[in-house]
Tab-separated table of C-alpha atoms and ligand atoms in Angstrom:
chain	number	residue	atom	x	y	z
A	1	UNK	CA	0.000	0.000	0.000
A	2	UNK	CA	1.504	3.553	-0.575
A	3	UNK	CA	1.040	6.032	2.099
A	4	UNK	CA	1.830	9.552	2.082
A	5	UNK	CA	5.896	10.331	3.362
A	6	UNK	CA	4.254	12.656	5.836
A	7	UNK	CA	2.310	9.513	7.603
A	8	UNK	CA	5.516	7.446	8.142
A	9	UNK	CA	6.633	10.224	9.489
A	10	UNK	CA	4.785	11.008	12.134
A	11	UNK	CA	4.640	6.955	13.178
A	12	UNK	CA	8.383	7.263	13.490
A	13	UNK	CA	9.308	10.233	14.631
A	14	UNK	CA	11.735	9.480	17.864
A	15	UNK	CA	11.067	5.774	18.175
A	16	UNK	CA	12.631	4.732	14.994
A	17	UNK	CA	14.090	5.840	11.612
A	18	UNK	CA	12.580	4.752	7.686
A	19	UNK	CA	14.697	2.950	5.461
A	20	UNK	CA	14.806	5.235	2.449
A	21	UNK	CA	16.700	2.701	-0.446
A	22	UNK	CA	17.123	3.672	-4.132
A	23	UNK	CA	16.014	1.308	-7.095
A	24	UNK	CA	16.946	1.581	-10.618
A	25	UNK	CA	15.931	-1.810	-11.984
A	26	UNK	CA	13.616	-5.394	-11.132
A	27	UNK	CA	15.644	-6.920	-9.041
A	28	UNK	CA	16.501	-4.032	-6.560
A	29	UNK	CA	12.961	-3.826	-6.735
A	30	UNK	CA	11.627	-7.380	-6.014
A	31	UNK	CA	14.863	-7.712	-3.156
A	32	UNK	CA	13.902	-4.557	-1.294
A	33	UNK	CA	9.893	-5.590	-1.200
A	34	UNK	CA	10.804	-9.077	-0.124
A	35	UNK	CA	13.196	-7.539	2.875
A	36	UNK	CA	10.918	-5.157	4.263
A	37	UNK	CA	7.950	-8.223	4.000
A	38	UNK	CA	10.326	-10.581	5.385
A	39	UNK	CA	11.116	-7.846	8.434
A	40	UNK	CA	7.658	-6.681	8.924
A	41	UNK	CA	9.050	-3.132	8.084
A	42	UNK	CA	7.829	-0.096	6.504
A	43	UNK	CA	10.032	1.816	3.829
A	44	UNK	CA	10.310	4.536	1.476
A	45	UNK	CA	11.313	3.775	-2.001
A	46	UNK	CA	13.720	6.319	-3.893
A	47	UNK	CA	14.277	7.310	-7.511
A	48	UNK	CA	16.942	9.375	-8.559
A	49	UNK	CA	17.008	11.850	-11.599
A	50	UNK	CA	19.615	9.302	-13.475
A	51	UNK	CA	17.157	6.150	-12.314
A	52	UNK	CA	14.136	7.580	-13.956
A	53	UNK	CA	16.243	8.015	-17.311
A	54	UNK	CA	18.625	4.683	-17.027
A	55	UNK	CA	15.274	3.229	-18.493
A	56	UNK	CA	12.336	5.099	-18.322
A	57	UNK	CA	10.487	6.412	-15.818
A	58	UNK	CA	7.017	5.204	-16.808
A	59	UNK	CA	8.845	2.045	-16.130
A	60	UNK	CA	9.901	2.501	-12.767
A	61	UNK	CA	6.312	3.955	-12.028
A	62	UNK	CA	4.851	0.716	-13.695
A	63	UNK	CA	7.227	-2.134	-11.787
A	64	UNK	CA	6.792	-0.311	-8.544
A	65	UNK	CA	2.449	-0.260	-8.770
A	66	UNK	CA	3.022	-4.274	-9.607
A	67	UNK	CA	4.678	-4.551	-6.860
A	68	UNK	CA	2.403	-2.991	-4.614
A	69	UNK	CA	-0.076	-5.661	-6.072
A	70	UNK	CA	2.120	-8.519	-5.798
A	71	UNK	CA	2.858	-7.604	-1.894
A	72	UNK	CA	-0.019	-6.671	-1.231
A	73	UNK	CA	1.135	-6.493	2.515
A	74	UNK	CA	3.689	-3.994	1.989
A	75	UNK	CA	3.809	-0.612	3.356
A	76	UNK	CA	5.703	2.001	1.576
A	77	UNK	CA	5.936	5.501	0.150
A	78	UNK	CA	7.361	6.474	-3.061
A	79	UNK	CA	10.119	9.583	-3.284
A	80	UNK	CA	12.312	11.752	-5.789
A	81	UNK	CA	16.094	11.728	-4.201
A	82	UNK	CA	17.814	15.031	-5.346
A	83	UNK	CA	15.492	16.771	-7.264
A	84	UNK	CA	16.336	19.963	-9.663
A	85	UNK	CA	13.364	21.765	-9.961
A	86	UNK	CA	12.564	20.830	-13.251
A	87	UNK	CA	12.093	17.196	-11.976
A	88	UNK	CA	10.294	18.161	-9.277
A	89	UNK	CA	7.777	19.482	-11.150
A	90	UNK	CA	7.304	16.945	-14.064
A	91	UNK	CA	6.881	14.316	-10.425
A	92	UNK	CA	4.460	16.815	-8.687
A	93	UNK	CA	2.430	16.928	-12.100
A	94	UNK	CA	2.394	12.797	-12.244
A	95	UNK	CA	0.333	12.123	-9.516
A	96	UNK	CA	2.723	8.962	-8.608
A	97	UNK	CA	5.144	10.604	-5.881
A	98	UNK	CA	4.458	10.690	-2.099
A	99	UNK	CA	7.047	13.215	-1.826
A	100	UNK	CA	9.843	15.040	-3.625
A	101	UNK	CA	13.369	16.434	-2.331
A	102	UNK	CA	14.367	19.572	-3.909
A	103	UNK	CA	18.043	19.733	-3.585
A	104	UNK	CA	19.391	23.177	-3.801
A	105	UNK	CA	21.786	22.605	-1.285
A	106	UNK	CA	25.026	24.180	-3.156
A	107	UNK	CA	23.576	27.172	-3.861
A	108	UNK	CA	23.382	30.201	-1.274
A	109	UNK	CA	21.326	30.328	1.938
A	110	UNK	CA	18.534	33.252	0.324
A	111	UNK	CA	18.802	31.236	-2.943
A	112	UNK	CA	18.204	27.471	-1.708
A	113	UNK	CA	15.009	29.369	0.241
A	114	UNK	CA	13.909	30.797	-2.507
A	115	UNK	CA	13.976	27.429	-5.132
A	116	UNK	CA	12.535	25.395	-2.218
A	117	UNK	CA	9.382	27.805	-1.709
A	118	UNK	CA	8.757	27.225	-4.976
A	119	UNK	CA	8.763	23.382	-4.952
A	120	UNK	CA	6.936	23.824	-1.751
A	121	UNK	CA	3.968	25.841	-3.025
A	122	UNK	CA	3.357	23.303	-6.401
A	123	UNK	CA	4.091	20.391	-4.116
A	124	UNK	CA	1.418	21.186	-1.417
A	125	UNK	CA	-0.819	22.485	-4.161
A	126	UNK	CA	-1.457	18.416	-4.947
A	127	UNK	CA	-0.906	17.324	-1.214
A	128	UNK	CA	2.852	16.002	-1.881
A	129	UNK	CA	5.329	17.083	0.796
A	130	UNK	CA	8.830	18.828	0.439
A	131	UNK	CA	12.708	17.151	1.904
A	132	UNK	CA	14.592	20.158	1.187
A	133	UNK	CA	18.845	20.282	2.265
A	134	UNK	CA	20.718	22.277	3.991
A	135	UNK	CA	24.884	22.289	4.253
A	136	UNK	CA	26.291	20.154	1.776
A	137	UNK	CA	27.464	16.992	2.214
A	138	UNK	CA	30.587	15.481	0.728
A	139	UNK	CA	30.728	12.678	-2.186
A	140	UNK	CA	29.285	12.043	-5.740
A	141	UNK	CA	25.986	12.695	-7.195
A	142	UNK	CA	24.778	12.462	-10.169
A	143	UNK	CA	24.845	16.523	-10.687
A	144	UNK	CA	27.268	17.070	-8.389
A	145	UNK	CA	30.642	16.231	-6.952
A	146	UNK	CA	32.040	17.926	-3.995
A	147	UNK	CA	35.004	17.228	-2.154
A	148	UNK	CA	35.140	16.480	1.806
A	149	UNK	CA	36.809	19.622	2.104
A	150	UNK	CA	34.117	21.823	0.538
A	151	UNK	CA	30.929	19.965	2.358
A	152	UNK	CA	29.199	22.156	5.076
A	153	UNK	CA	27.712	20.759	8.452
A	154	UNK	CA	24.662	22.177	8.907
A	155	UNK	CA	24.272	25.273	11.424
A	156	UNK	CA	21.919	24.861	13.172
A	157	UNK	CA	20.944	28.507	13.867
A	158	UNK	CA	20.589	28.770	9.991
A	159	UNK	CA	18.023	25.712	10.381
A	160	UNK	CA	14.444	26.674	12.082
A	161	UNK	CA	15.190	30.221	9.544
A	162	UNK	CA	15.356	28.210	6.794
A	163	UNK	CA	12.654	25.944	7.808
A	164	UNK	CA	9.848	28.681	8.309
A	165	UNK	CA	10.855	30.428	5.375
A	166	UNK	CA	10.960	27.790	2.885
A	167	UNK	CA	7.606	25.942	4.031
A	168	UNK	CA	9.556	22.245	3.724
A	169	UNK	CA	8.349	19.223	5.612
A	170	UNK	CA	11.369	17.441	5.955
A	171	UNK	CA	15.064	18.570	6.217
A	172	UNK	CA	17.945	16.562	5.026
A	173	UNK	CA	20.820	17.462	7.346
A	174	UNK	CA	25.065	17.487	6.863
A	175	UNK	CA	25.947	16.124	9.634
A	176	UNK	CA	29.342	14.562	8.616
A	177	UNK	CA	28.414	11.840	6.163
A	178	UNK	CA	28.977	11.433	2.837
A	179	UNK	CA	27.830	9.869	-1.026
A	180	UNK	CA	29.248	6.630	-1.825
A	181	UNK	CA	31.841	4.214	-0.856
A	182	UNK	CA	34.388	6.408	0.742
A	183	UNK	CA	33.656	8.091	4.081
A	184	UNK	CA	35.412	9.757	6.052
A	185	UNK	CA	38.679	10.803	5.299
A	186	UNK	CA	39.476	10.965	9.531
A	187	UNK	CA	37.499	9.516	12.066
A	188	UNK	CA	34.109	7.497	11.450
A	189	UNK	CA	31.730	9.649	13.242
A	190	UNK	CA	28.272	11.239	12.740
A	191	UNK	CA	28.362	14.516	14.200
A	192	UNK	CA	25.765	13.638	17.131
A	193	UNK	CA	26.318	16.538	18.728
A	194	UNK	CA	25.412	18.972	15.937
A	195	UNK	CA	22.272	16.661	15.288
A	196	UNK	CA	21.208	17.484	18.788
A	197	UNK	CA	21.609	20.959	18.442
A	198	UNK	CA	19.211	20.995	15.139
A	199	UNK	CA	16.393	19.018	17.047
A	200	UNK	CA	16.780	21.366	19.731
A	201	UNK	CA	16.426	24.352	16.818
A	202	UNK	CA	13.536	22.274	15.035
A	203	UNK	CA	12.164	20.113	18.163
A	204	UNK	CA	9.302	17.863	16.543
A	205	UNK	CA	10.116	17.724	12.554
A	206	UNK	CA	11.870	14.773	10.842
A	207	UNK	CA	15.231	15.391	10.153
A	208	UNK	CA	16.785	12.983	7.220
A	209	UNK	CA	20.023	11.490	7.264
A	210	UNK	CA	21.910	10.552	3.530
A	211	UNK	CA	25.120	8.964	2.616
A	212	UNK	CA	24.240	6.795	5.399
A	213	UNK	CA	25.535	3.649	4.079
A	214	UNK	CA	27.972	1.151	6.138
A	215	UNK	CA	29.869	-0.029	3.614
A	216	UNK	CA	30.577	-3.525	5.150
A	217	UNK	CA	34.371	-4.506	5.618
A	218	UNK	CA	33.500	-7.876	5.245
A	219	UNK	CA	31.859	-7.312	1.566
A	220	UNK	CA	34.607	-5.030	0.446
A	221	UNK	CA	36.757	-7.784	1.109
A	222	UNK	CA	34.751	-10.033	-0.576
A	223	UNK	CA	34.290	-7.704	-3.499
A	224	UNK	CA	38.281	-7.432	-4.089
A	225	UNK	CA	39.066	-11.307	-3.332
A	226	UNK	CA	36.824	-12.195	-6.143
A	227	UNK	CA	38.674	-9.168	-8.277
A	228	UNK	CA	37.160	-5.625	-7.894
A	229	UNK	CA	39.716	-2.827	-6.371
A	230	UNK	CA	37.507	-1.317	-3.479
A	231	UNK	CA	40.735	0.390	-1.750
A	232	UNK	CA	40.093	2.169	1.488
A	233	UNK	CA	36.390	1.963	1.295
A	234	UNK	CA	34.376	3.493	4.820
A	235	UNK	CA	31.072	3.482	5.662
A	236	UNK	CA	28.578	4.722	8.051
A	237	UNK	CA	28.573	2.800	11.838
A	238	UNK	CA	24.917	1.110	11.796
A	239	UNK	CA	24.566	0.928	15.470
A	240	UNK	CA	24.259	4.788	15.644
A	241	UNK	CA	21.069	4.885	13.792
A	242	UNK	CA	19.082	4.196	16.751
A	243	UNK	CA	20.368	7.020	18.106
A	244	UNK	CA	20.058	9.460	15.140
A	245	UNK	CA	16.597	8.731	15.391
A	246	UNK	CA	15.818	9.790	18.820
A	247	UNK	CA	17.607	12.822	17.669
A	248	UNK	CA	14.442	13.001	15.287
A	249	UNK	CA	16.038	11.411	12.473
A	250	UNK	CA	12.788	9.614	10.392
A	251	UNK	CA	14.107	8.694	7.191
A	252	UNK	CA	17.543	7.219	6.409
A	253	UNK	CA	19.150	7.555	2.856
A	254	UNK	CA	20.818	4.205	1.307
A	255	UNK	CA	21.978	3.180	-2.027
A	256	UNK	CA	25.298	2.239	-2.083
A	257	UNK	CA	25.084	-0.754	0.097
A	258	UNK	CA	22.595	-2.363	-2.231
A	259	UNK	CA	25.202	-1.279	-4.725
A	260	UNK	CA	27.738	-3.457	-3.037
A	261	UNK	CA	25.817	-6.297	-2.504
A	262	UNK	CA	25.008	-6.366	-6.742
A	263	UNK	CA	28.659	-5.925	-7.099
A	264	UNK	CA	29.850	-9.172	-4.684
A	265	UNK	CA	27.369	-11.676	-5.784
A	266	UNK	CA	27.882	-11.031	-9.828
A	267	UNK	CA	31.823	-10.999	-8.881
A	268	UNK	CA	31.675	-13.993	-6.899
A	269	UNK	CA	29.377	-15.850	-9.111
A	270	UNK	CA	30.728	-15.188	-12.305
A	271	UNK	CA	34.856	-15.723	-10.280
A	272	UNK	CA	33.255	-19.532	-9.540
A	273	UNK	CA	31.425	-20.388	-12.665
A	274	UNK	CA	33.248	-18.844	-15.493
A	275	UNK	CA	31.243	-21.009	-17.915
A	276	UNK	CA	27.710	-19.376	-17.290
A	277	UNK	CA	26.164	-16.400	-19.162
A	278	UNK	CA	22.744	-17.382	-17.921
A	279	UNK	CA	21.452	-14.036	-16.498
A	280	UNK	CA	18.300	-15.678	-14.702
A	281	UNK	CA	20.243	-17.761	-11.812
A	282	UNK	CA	22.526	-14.629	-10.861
A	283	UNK	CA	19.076	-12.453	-10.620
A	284	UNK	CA	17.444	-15.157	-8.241
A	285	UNK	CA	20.943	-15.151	-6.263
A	286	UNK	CA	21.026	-11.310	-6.034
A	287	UNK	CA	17.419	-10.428	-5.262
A	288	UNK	CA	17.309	-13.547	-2.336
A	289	UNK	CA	20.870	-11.503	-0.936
A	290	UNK	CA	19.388	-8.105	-1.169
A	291	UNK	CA	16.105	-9.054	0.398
A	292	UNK	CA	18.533	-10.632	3.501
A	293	UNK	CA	20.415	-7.413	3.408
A	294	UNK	CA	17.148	-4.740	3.447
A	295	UNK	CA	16.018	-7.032	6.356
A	296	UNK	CA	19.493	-6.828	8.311
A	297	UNK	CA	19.017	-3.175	7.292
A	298	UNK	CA	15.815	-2.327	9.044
A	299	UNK	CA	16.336	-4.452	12.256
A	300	UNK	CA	19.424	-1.671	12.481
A	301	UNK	CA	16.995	1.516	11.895
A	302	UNK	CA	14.561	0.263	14.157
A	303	UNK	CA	11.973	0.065	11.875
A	304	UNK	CA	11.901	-3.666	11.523
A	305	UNK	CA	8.571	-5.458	12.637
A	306	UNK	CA	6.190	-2.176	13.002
A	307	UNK	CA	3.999	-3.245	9.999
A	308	UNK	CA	1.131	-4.524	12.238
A	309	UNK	CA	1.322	-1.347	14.797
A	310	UNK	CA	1.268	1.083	11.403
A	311	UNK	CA	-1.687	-0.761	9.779
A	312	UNK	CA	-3.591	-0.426	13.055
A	313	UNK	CA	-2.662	2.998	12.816
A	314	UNK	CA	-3.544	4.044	9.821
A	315	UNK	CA	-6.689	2.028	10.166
A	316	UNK	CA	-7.375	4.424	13.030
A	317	UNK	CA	-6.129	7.986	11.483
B	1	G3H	O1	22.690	10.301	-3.573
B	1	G3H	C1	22.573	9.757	-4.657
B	1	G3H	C2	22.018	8.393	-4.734
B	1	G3H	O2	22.942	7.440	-4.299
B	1	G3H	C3	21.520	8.118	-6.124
B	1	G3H	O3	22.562	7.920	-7.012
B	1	G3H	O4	22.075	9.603	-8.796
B	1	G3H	O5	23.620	7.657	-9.214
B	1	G3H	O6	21.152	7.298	-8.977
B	1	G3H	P1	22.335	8.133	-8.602
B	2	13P	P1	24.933	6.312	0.249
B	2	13P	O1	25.825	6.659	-0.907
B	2	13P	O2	25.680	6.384	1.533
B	2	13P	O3	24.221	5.046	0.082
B	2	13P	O4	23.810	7.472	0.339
B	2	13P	C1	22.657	7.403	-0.464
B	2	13P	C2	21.882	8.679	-0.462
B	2	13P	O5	22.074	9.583	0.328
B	2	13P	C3	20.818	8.790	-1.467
B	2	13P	O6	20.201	10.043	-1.439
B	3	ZN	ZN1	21.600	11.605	-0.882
């Protein structure tokens, strides 16, 4: 069933976080619905600006409304991860998204309130709700690429301005992650501290995490032993998410976790049976370790077996 962002949200808020995980194809798709089944949890799907053109985004629209049908049990909401405006507007204007992020992070304070209010007022003109950023974190996205040194924490006396001003309903926060496989030049540590100091700014509203992946030692290693060259990969520690959450973190960003998984089973597989160019017993052996990993996933966020409570509750709202 898809619910509206702002719904999970308020379940959530302080007790747990929501697994937000990007999908680009079928079997990302049919693993991440048979995780959060298989953990009783509730999620938010994500599609990015270069998903919805790697094939087409009717199609991604079109797999994800089967799959509501074939798991019929699931509980999810559908979002746009680092909008441009443009993009926001062409989802606002299909009816299909729970919510959009408008990311206007790298531009300047006025200016990132001023794109946002827009997105705001078409969003909440169909009943979709805004994640708007701000700081910048470090990494690679698809539009941009900044450097660890150039990413800004968020100030938090910058964030309950920026939050009355640009009308958003959710605020993605730089709190010392980053994109992609490489964390953390120095230490690996969220920057709790400046997280509290935002709730206290903003008590009440979800805050969102991204770049939040862990980027597991033990499948980097994997991933190299069967031939990739992973060197000095770093993720995100796992067992602060709990955490994060009471700090009234709701929705946690992941993508390139999944993205390491895909990349360790076709290595391995392909390492052990050189013969095979079969694509259908590689899928089957991918989706059943991705499912296993969104499951590990949510137990971590604390979202893991709340279906039953959430149906009640939305039976009830
Ligand atoms: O933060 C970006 C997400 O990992 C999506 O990546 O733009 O390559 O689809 P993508
Ligand atoms: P990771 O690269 O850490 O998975 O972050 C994903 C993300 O923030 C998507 O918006
Ligand atoms: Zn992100």
């Amino acid at each position: 069933m898809i619910v509206t962002t702002k719904k999970l949200f308020e379940f959530a808020y302080g007790q747990y976080a929501i697994g937000a995980y990007n999908i680009n194809n079928l079997e990302q798709t049919m693993g991440l619905f048979r995780g959060c089944i298989q953990s009783k949890a509730p999620f938010i799907i994500q599609i990015s600006k270069g998903a919805r053109s790697y094939t087409h985004k009717k199609m991604l629209e079109a797999m994800i409304r089967t799959a509501d049908e074939v798991f019929p049990d699931a509980i999810f909401a559908v979002h746009l991860d680092h909008g441009d405006e443009e993009t926001c507007y062409d989802c606002i204007k299909s009816g299909f998204y729970s919510s959009v992020m408008i990311d206007a992070s790298h531009e300047p304070f006025e200016k990132n309130i001023e794109i946002t209010s827009r997105v705001v007022a078409a969003a909440h003109a169909k009943g979709i709700v805004v994640e708007a950023e701000l700081g910048q974190l470090g990494g690679v996205e698809e539009h941009v690429n900044v450097n660890e040194a150039d990413a800004k924490l968020t100030d938090p006396d910058q964030a309950e301005e920026f939050v009355q001003r640009s009308g958003c309903d959710s605020l993605a926060v730089a709190i010392g992650t980053s994109h992609g496989a490489f964390k953390f030049s120095g230490a690996q540590a969220i920057r709790l501290d400046v997280l509290e100091k935002i709730q206290k700014a903003l008590p009440g509203f979800p805050l969102v995490m991204h770049g939040s992946s862990s980027v597991p030692q033990d499948e980097v290693e994997r991933i190299n032993a069967a031939g990739g060259q992973l060197l000095g990969a770093k993720g995100v520690d796992a067992d602060q998410f709990k955490h994060a959450a009471e700090l009234g973190v709701t929705k946690i960003n992941i993508d390139t976790d999944g993205r390491l998984v895909w990349t360790r089973v076709h290595r391995e597989y392909f390492k052990a049976h050189p013969e095979t160019f079969d694509f259908r017993p590689i899928g089957k052996e991918f989706m059943q370790a991705y499912a296993d990993f969104i499951a590990a996933k949510n137990e971590k966020l604390g979202s893991a077996g709340r279906l039953d409570d959430i149906r009640e509750q939305l039976k009830a709202s």
